[in-house]
PDB file of C-alpha atoms in Angstrom:
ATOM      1  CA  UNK D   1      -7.052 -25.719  11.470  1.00 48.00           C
ATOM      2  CA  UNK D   2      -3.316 -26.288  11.675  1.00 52.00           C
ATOM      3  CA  UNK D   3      -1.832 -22.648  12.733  1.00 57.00           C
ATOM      4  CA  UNK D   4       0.657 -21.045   9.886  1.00 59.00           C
ATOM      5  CA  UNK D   5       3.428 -19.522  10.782  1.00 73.00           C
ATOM      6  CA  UNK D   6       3.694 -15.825   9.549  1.00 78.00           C
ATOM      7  CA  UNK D   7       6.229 -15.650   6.694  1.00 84.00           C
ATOM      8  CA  UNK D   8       9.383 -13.149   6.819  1.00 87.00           C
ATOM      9  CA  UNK D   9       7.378 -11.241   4.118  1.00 89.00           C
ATOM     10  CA  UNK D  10       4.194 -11.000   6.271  1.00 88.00           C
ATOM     11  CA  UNK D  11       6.380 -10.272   9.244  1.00 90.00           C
ATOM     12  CA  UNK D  12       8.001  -6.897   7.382  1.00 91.00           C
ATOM     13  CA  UNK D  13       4.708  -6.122   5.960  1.00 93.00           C
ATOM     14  CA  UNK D  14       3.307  -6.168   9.820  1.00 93.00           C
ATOM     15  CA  UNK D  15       5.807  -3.824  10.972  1.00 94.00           C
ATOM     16  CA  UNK D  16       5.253  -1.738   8.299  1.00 95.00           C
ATOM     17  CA  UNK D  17       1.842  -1.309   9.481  1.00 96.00           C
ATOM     18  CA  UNK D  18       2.827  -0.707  13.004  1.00 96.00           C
ATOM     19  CA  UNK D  19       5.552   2.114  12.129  1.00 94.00           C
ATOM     20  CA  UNK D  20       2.821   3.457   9.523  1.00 96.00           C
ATOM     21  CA  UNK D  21       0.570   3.593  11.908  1.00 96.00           C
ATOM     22  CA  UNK D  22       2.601   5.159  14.436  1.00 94.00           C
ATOM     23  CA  UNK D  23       3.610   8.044  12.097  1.00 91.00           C
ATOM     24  CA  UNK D  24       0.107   8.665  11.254  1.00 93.00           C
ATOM     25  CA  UNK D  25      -0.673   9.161  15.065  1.00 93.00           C
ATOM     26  CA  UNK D  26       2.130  11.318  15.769  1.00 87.00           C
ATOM     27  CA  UNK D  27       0.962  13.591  12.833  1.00 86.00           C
ATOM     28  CA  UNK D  28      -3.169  13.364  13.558  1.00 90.00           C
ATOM     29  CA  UNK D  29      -1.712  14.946  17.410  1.00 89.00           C
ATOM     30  CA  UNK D  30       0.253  17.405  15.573  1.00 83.00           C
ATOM     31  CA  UNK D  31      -2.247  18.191  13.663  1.00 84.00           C
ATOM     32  CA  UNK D  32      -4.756  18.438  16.277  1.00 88.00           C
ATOM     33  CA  UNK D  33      -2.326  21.136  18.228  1.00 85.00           C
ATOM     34  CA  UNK D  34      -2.155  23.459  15.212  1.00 83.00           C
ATOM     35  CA  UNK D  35      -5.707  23.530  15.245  1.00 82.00           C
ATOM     36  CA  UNK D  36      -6.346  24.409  18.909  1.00 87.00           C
ATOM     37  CA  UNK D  37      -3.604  26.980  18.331  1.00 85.00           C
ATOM     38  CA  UNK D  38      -5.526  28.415  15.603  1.00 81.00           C
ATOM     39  CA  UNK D  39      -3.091  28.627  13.098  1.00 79.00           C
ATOM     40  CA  UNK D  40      -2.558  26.688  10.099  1.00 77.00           C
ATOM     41  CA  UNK D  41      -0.339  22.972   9.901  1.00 78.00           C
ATOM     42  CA  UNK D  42       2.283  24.098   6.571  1.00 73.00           C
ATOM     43  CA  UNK D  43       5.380  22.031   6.292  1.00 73.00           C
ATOM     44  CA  UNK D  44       7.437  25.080   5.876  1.00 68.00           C
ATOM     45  CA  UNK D  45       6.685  25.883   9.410  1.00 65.00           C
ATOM     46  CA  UNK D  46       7.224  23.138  10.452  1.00 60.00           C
ATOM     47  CA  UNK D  47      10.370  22.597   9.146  1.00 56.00           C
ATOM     48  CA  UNK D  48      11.867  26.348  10.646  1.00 55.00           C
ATOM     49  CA  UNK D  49      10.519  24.681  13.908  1.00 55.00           C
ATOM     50  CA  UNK D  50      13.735  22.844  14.511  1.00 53.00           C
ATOM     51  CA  UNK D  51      11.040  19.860  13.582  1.00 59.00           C
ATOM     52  CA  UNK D  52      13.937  18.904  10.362  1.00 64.00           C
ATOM     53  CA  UNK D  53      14.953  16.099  11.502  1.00 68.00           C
ATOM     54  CA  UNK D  54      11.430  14.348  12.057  1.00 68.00           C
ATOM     55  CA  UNK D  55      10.851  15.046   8.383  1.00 73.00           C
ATOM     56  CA  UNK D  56      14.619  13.347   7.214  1.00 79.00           C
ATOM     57  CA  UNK D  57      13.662  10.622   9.190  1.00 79.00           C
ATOM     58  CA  UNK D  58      10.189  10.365   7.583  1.00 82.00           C
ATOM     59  CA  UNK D  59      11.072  11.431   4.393  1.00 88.00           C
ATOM     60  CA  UNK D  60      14.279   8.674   4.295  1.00 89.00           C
ATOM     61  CA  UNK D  61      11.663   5.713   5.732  1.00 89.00           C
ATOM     62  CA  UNK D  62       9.640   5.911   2.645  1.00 94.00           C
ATOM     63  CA  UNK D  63      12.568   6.612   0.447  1.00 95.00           C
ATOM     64  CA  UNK D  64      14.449   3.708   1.732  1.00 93.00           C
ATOM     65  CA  UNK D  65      11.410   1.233   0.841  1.00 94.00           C
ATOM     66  CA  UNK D  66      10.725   2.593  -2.356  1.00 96.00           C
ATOM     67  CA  UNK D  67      14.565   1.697  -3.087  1.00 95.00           C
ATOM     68  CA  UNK D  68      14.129  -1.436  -2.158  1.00 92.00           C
ATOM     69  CA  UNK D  69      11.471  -1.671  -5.035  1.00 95.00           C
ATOM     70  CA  UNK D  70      14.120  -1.258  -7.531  1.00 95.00           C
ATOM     71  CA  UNK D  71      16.054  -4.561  -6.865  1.00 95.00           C
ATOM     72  CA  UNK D  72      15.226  -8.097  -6.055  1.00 94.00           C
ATOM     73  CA  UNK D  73      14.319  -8.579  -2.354  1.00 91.00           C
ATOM     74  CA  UNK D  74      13.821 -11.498  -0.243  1.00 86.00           C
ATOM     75  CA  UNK D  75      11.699  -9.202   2.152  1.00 86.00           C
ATOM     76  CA  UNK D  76       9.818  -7.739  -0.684  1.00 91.00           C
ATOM     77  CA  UNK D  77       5.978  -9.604  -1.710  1.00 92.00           C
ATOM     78  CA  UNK D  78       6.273 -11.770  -4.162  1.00 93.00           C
ATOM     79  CA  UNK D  79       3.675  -8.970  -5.881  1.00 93.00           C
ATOM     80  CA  UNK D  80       5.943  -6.804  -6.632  1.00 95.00           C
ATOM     81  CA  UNK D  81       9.085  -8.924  -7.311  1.00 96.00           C
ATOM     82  CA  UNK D  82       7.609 -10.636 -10.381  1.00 96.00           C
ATOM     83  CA  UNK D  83       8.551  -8.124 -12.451  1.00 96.00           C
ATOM     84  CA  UNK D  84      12.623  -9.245 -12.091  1.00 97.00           C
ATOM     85  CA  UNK D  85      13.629 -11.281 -14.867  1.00 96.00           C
ATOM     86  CA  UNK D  86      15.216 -13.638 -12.045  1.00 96.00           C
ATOM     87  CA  UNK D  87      11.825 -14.348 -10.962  1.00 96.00           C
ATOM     88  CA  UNK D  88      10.548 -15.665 -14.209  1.00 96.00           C
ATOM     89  CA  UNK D  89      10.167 -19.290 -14.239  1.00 95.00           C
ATOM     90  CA  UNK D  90       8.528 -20.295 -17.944  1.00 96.00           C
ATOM     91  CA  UNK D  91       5.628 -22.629 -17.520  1.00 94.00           C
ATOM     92  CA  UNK D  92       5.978 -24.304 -20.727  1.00 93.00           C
ATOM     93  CA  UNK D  93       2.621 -22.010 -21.486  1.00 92.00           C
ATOM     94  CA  UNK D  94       2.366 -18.895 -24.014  1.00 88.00           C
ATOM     95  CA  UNK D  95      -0.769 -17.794 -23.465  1.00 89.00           C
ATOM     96  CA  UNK D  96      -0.178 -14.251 -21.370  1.00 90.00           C
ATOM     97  CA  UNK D  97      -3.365 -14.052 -18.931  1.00 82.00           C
ATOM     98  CA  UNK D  98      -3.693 -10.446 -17.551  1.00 81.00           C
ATOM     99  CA  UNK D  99      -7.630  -9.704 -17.956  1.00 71.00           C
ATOM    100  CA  UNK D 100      -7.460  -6.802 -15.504  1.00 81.00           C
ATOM    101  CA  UNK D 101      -6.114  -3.911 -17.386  1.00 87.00           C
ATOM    102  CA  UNK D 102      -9.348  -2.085 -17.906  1.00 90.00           C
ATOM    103  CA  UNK D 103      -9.949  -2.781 -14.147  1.00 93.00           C
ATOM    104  CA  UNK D 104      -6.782  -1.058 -13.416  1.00 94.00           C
ATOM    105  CA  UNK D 105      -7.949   1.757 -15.981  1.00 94.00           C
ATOM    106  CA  UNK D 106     -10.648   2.245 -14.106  1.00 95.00           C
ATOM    107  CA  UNK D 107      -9.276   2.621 -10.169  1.00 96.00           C
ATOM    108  CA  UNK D 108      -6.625   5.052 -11.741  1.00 96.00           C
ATOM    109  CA  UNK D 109      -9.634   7.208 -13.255  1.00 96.00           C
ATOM    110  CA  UNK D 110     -11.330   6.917  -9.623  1.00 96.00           C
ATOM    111  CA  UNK D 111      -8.068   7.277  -7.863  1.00 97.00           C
ATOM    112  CA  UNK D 112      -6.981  10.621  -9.834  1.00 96.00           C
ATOM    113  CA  UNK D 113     -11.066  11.779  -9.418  1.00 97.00           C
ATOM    114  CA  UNK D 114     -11.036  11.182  -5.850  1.00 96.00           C
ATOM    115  CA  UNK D 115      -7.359  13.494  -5.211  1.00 97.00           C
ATOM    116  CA  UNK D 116      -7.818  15.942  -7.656  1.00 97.00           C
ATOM    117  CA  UNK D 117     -10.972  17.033  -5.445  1.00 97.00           C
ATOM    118  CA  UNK D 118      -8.562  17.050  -2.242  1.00 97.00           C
ATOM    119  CA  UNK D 119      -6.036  19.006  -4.153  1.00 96.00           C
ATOM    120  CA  UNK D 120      -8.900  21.598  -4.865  1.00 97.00           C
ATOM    121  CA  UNK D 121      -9.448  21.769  -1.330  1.00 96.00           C
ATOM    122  CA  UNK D 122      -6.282  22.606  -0.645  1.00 94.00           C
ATOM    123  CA  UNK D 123      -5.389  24.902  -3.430  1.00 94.00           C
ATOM    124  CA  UNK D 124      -8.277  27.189  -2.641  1.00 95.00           C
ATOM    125  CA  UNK D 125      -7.182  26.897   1.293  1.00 91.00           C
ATOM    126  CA  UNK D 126      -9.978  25.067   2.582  1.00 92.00           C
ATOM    127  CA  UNK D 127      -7.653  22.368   4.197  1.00 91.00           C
ATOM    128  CA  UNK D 128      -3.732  22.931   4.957  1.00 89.00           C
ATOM    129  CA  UNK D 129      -0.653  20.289   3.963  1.00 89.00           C
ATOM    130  CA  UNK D 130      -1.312  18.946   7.569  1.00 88.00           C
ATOM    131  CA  UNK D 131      -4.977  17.490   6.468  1.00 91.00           C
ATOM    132  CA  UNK D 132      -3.150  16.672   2.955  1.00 93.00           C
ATOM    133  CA  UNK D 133      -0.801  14.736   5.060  1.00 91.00           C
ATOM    134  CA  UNK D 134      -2.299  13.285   6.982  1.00 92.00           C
ATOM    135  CA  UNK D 135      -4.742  11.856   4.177  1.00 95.00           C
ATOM    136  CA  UNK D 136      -0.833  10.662   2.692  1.00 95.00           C
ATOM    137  CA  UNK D 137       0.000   8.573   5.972  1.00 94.00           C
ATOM    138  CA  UNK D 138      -4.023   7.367   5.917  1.00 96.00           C
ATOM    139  CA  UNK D 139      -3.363   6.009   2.582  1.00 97.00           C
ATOM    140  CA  UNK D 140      -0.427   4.457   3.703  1.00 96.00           C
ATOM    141  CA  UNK D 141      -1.853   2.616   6.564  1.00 97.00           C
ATOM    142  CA  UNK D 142      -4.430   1.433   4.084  1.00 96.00           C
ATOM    143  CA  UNK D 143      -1.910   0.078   1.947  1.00 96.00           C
ATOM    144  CA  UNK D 144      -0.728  -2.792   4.700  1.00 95.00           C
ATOM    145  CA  UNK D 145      -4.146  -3.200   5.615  1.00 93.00           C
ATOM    146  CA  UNK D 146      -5.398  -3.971   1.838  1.00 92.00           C
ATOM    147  CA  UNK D 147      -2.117  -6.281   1.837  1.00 92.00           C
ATOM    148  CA  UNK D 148      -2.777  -8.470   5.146  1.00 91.00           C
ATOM    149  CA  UNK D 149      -6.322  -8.213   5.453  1.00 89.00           C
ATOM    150  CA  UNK D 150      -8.798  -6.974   2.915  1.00 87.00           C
ATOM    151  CA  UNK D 151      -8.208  -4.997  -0.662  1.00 90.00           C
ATOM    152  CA  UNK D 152     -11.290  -3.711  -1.996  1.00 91.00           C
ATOM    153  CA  UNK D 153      -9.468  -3.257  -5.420  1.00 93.00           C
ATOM    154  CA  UNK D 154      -8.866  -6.730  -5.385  1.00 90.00           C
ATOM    155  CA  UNK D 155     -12.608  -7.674  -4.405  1.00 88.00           C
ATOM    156  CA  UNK D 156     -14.471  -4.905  -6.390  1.00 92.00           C
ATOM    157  CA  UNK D 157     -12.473  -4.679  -9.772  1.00 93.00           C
ATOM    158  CA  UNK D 158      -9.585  -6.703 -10.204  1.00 92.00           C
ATOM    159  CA  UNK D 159     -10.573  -9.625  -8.781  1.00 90.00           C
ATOM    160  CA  UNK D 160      -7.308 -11.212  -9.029  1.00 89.00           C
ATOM    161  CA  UNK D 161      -6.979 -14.630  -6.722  1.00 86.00           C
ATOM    162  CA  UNK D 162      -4.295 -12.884  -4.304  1.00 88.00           C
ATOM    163  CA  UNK D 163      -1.560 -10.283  -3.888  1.00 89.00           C
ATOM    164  CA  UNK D 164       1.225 -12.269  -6.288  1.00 91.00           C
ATOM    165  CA  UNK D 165      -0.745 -11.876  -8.931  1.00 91.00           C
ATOM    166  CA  UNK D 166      -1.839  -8.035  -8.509  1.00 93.00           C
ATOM    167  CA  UNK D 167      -1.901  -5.729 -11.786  1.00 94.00           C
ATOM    168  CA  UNK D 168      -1.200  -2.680 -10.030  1.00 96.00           C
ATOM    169  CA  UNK D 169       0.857  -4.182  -6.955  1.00 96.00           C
ATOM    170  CA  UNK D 170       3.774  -1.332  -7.471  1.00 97.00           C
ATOM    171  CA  UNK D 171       0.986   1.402  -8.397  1.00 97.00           C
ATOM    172  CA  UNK D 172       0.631   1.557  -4.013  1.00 97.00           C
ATOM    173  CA  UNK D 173       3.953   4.492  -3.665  1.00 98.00           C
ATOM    174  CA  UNK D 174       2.475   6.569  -6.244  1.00 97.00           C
ATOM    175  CA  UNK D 175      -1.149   6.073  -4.704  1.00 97.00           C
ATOM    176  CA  UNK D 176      -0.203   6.656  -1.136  1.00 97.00           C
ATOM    177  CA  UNK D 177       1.486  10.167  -2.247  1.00 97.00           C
ATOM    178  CA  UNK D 178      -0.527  11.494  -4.387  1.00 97.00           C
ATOM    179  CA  UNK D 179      -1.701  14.006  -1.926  1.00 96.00           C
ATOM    180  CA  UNK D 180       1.861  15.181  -1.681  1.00 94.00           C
ATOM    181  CA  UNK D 181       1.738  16.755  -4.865  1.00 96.00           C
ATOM    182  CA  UNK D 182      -0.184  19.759  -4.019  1.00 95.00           C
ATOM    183  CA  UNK D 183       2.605  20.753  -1.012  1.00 91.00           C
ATOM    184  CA  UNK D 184       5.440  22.373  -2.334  1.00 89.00           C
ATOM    185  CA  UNK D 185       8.137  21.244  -0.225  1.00 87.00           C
ATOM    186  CA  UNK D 186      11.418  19.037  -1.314  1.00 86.00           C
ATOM    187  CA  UNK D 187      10.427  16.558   1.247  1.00 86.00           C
ATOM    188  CA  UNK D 188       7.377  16.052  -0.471  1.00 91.00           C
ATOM    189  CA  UNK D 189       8.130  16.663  -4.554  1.00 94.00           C
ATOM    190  CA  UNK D 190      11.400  13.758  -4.127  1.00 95.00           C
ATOM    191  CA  UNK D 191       8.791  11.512  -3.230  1.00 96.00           C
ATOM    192  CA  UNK D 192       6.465  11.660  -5.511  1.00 97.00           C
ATOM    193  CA  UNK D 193       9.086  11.998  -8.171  1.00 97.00           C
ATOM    194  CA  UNK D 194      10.045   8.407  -6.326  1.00 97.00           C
ATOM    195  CA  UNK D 195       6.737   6.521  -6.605  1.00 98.00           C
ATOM    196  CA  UNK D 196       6.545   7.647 -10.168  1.00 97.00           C
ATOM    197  CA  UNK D 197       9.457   6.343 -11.226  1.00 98.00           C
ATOM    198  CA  UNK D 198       8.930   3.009  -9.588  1.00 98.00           C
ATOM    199  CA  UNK D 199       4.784   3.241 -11.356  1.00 98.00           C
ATOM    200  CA  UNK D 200       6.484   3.908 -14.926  1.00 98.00           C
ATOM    201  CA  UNK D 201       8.954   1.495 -14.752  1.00 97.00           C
ATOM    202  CA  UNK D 202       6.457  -1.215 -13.684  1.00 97.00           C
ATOM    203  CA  UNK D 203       4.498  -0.081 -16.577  1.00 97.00           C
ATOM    204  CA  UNK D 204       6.925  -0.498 -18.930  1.00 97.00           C
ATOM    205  CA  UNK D 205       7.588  -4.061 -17.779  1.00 97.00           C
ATOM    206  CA  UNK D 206       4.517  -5.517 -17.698  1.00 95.00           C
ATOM    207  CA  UNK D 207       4.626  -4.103 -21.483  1.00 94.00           C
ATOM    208  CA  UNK D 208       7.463  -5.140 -22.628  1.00 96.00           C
ATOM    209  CA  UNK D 209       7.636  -8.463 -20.618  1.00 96.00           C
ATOM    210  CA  UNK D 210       4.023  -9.742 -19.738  1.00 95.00           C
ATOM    211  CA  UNK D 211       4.743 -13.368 -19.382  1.00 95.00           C
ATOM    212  CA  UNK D 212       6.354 -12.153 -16.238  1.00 96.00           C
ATOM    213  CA  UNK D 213       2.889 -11.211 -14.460  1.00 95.00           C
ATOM    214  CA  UNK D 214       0.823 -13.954 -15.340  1.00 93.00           C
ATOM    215  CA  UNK D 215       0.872 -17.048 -13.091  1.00 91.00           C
ATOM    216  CA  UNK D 216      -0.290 -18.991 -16.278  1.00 92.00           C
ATOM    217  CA  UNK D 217       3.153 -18.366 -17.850  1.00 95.00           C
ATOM    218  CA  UNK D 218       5.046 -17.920 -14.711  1.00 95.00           C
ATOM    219  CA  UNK D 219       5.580 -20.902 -12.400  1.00 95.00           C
ATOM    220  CA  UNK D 220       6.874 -18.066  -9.260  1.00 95.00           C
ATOM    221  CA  UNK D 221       3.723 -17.154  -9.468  1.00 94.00           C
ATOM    222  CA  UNK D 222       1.932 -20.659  -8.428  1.00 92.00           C
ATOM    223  CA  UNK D 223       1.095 -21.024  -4.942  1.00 88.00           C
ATOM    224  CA  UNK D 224       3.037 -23.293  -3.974  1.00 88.00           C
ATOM    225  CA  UNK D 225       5.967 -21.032  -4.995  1.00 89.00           C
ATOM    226  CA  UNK D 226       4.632 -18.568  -2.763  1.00 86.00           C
ATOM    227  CA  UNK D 227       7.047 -17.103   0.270  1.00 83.00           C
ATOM    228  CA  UNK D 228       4.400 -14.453   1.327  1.00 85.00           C
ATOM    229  CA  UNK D 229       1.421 -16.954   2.787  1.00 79.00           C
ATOM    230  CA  UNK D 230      -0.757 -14.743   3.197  1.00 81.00           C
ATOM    231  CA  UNK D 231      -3.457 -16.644   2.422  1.00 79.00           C
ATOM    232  CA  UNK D 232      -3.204 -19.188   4.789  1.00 72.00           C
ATOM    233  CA  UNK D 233      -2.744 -16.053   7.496  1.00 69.00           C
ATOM    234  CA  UNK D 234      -6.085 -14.300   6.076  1.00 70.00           C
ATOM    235  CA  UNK D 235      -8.093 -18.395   6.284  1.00 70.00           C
ATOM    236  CA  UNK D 236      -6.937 -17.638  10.341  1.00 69.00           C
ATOM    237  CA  UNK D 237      -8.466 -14.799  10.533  1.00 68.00           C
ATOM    238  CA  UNK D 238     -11.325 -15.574   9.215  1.00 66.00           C
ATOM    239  CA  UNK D 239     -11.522 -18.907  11.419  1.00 68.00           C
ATOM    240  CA  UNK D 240     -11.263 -16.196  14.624  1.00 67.00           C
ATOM    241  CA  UNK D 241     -13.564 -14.146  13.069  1.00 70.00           C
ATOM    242  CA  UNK D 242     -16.145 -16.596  12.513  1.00 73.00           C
ATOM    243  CA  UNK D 243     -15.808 -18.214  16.181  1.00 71.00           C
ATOM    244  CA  UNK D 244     -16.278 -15.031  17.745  1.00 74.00           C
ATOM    245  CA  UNK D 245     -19.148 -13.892  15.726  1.00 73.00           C
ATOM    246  CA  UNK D 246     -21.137 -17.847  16.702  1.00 79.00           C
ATOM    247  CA  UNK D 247     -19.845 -16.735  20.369  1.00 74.00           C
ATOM    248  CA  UNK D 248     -21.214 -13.690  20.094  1.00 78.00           C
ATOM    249  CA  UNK D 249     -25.033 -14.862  18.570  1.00 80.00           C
ATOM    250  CA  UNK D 250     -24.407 -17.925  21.351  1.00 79.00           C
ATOM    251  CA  UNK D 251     -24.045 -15.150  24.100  1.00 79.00           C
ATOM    252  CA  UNK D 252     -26.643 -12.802  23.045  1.00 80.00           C
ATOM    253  CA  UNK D 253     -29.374 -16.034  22.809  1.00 78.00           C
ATOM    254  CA  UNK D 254     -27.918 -16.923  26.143  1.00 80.00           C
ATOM    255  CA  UNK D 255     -28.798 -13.405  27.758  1.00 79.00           C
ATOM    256  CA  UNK D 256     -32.058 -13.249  26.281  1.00 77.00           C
ATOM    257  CA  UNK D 257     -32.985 -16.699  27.466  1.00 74.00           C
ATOM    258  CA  UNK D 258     -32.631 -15.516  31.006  1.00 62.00           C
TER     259      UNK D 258
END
C-alpha cells in the first residue's frame, strides 16, 4: 500500500492528542498526591496554591481552540467547518440527507445519563473536582482518539461514512466538559458557557441551513474534496495492525512447533 502522508489537519489533531494527553498525566499525578496526603483535590485550593497560572494556561488552551471553532480554519476538520457558508459547494442536488438525528438524540440522552450520575457523585462528596477533572481531560483524550482512530458513536449509532460528514462533530467541547459543570470555579463555568455556545450555534445551523451537512448536497463534503485524509491514515493502520496480528499467530505456531 502506497504510504499517505499525514495531512496538516491530522498533524494538529495529533498534537492535540499529545498535549491532551500530557495534561491529563500531569493532573492523574496531582491527583494521586492529594490522595496520599489525605486531603481532598478542590480547584479552589488549588488555585490559593500559587498553582494560577497552570489553570490560565489550561483554561486559555481550550479556550483558544474553541475560538477557533467560530471562524473558518484551514487547521480545523473539515467536520466541523461545513457549517461556514464558504464551505458550501451546491451539488446540483436538493435532496438534504441527514438520517442520523434520532441517533444523535439518542447519545445526548446516554451522554447526559452517564454525567448526571458523576455529578451525583460529586454533589453528595463521594468524588472531589480532581476525579471530575480528571474524567474532563479523559474525555478529551477520547475525543482525538475517536477522531484518528476509532469513534464508537460513529460505529454504534450514527454510522456516518467518516468524520466530514459527522452530525454531532461540534457537540465534542460541550461533551468533553460536561463534568465541569458540577465545580464551581470561573475556570470551569467560562468553559462550559464556551462549548455551549459553539453546540447551539451548530444547532441552529444545521436547522436553518441543512444542505450544508449533507455530502449529497454539498460537493466539500465528497472525498475527494477532503483535506483531513484520515481515511487513508486509519487503511495504514489497519494494514500494521493486521501484519502484526498474522506475525503474531505465525510466531505463536512457530513456538509451539518446537
Amino acid at each position: 500500500m502506497k504510504k499517505a502522508n499525514l495531512s496538516a489537519v491530522s498533524t494538529f489533531h495529533y498534537f492535540r492528542l499529545a498535549y491532551r494527553s500530557i495534561l491529563f498525566l500531569i493532573v492523574l499525578i496531582r491527583c494521586i498526591q492529594v490522595r496520599i496526603s489525605g486531603t481532598n483535590f478542590l480547584i479552589k485550593n488549588l488555585v490559593t496554591e500559587n498553582n494560577e497560572i497552570m489553570f490560565w494556561i489550561v483554561w486559555g488552551i481550550f479556550m483558544f481552540e474553541m475560538v477557533l471553532r467560530f471562524f473558518p480554519s484551514s487547521f480545523e476538520s473539515p467536520g466541523c467547518q461545513k457549517q461556514f457558508s464558504k464551505n458550501y459547494t451546491p451539488t446540483g442536488k436538493t435532496d438534504v440527507q441527514l438520517h442520523d438525528n434520532n441517533a444523535a438524540f439518542i447519545v445526548a440522552l446516554i451522554w447526559v445519563v452517564f454525567n448526571i450520575i458523576f455529578g451525583a457523585l460529586h454533589m453528595t462528596g463521594i468524588i472531589d473536582d480532581g476525579i471530575m477533572l480528571l474524567l474532563c481531560l479523559a474525555f478529551s483524550v477520547c475525543d482525538m482518539i475517536c477522531i484518528l482512530f476509532f469513534c464508537p458513536f460513529q460505529t454504534l449509532f450514527l454510522k456516518n461514512k467518516c468524520c466530514c460528514t459527522c452530525r454531532i462533530y461540534n457537540w465534542d467541547y460541550a461533551m468533553m466538559f460536561t463534568p465541569l459543570f458540577f465545580i464551581r470555579s470561573v475556570y470551569t463555568w467560562t468553559l462550559v458557557a464556551a462549548a455551549i455556545c459553539i453546540l447551539v450555534r451548530w444547532e441552529i445551523t444545521i436547522w436553518r441551513y441543512p444542505e450544508r451537512f449533507s455530502d449529497n448536497t454539498n460537493q466539500y463534503l465528497a472525498c475527494k474534496n477532503c483535506s483531513e485524509r484520515l481515511c487513508s491514515h486509519k487503511k495504514q493502520l489497519m494494514s500494521l495492525r493486521e501484519h502484526l496480528a498474522q506475525y503474531a499467530i505465525k510466531t505463536i505456531n512457530r513456538i509451539l512447533k518446537k
